[in-house]
Amino acid sequence: MRSVIDTVELSVEELEELISTAQDIIAHPSKYAHVCDGKKLATLFFEPSTRTRMSFEAAMYELGGNVLSMPDAASSSVAKGESVSDTAKVMSCYADIIAIRHPKEGAALVAAKKASIPVINAGDGGHCHPTQTTADLLTIYREKGGFDNLTVGFVGDLKYGRTVHSLINALSRYSGIKLVLISPKELALPRYVIDNTIKPAGMEYVETTSLEDSIADLDIIYMTRIQKERFDDPVVYERLAGSYVLDAEKMKLAGPGCIVLHPLPRVDEIAVDVDGDPRACYFKQVLNGKYMRMALILKLLGEAAREPRKEGLPQGVDPGAEAAAEGTAPRRCRNPKCICAAERSIPHLAARSADGSLRCLYCEERL
Ligand code: CP
């Protein structure tokens, strides 16, 4: 059963197909108003969300389908200790497709392995957020006309900013992309993104702490929030909060064709005096996200329909077969933010990186 855990699982052709479907939805919404009649989307959100959950739900309603919503862990049996694995199996009995957000890295992959219906990662801790990337891509496509030969500045919390990791994964398939990675040293991009994605793709990149020094060279300024909820030490967060603020004065240094993106929510990293600038595209991203989620739901349900669902209860995953296919981890993942740390019954799986090192299959950290 096809699920989407990160953007690398969607080929360039599939991303273009999603963009094309989204544009057709924008042009002819009535054509799509009943294509999901009788279908149900389960939104399982164990972490706060405004855009992702609401846009998934709006997307399903606009396709004619219905929604089963679990808006927080407190209102579900997760509060009684139920695992992600069991929750995914249970929801497979009620719904046709799942969108899941969870604070632990790799939680969506666990759900995908246990569910018998398609699972979409709506954000797993500081790891990935592929549907935000689809929103980013449609916005870039509509504003810049394509993806090749762009200089993209990622600004802020590149360590925990899952939207940054997923967008870099997507952009790694295009040519002539230059990355300017602008962050405090403590919030630099994780090594695994550089080692597993940027270097194998031969992408040009530079790491810096200064936005002002590079802003004039950027085609895209991708601002991010410092992710308060991911810090172990609040004192460190307080020290780093407010590291970068993009305001109208700084926008005078940016080129006329440069666009400003932000996955939102923002705290103070983009001043409201930038909102009226025609180069500010972060609210366009919000709307584009709904259309791309409509396109993705349609694609995955279409593929699932061609792969008939087994009768009866969802099939459990055989840890032995899984380990044989992907490689049993020689030792436990030590990342406390990984789903492995919370869900002791899942098999510990490893994959080999381009540089030959072993990484946890769930969170991608080195073992
Ligand atoms: N961009 C994004 O994921 O927003 P929410 O946290 O509000 O869903």
JSON list of C-alpha atoms and ligand atoms in Angstrom, two decimals, residues 45 48-53 101 129 132 162-163 263-265, ligand 1:
[
{"chain": "A", "resi": 45, "resn": "PHE", "atom": "CA", "xyz": [-2.88, 14.87, 15.11]},
{"chain": "A", "resi": 48, "resn": "PRO", "atom": "CA", "xyz": [-0.84, 21.16, 17.51]},
{"chain": "A", "resi": 49, "resn": "SER", "atom": "CA", "xyz": [-1.70, 22.29, 13.99]},
{"chain": "A", "resi": 50, "resn": "THR", "atom": "CA", "xyz": [-3.83, 24.90, 12.26]},
{"chain": "A", "resi": 51, "resn": "ARG", "atom": "CA", "xyz": [-2.92, 24.75, 8.56]},
{"chain": "A", "resi": 52, "resn": "THR", "atom": "CA", "xyz": [-2.06, 21.11, 8.00]},
{"chain": "A", "resi": 53, "resn": "ARG", "atom": "CA", "xyz": [-5.04, 19.55, 9.74]},
{"chain": "A", "resi": 101, "resn": "ARG", "atom": "CA", "xyz": [1.21, 14.24, 12.82]},
{"chain": "A", "resi": 129, "resn": "HIS", "atom": "CA", "xyz": [6.85, 17.40, 6.53]},
{"chain": "A", "resi": 132, "resn": "GLN", "atom": "CA", "xyz": [4.22, 21.33, 3.40]},
{"chain": "A", "resi": 162, "resn": "ARG", "atom": "CA", "xyz": [11.20, 19.64, 9.29]},
{"chain": "A", "resi": 163, "resn": "THR", "atom": "CA", "xyz": [9.82, 21.65, 6.36]},
{"chain": "A", "resi": 263, "resn": "PRO", "atom": "CA", "xyz": [5.57, 27.42, 6.31]},
{"chain": "A", "resi": 264, "resn": "LEU", "atom": "CA", "xyz": [3.89, 29.34, 9.19]},
{"chain": "A", "resi": 265, "resn": "PRO", "atom": "CA", "xyz": [3.03, 29.77, 12.00]},
{"chain": "B", "resi": 1, "resn": "CP", "atom": "N1", "xyz": [2.91, 24.70, 8.27]},
{"chain": "B", "resi": 1, "resn": "CP", "atom": "C1", "xyz": [2.34, 23.96, 9.22]},
{"chain": "B", "resi": 1, "resn": "CP", "atom": "O1", "xyz": [2.65, 22.75, 9.36]},
{"chain": "B", "resi": 1, "resn": "CP", "atom": "O2", "xyz": [1.44, 24.60, 9.99]},
{"chain": "B", "resi": 1, "resn": "CP", "atom": "P1", "xyz": [0.59, 23.95, 11.17]},
{"chain": "B", "resi": 1, "resn": "CP", "atom": "O3", "xyz": [1.57, 23.55, 12.26]},
{"chain": "B", "resi": 1, "resn": "CP", "atom": "O4", "xyz": [-0.36, 25.01, 11.63]},
{"chain": "B", "resi": 1, "resn": "CP", "atom": "O5", "xyz": [-0.10, 22.74, 10.63]}
]
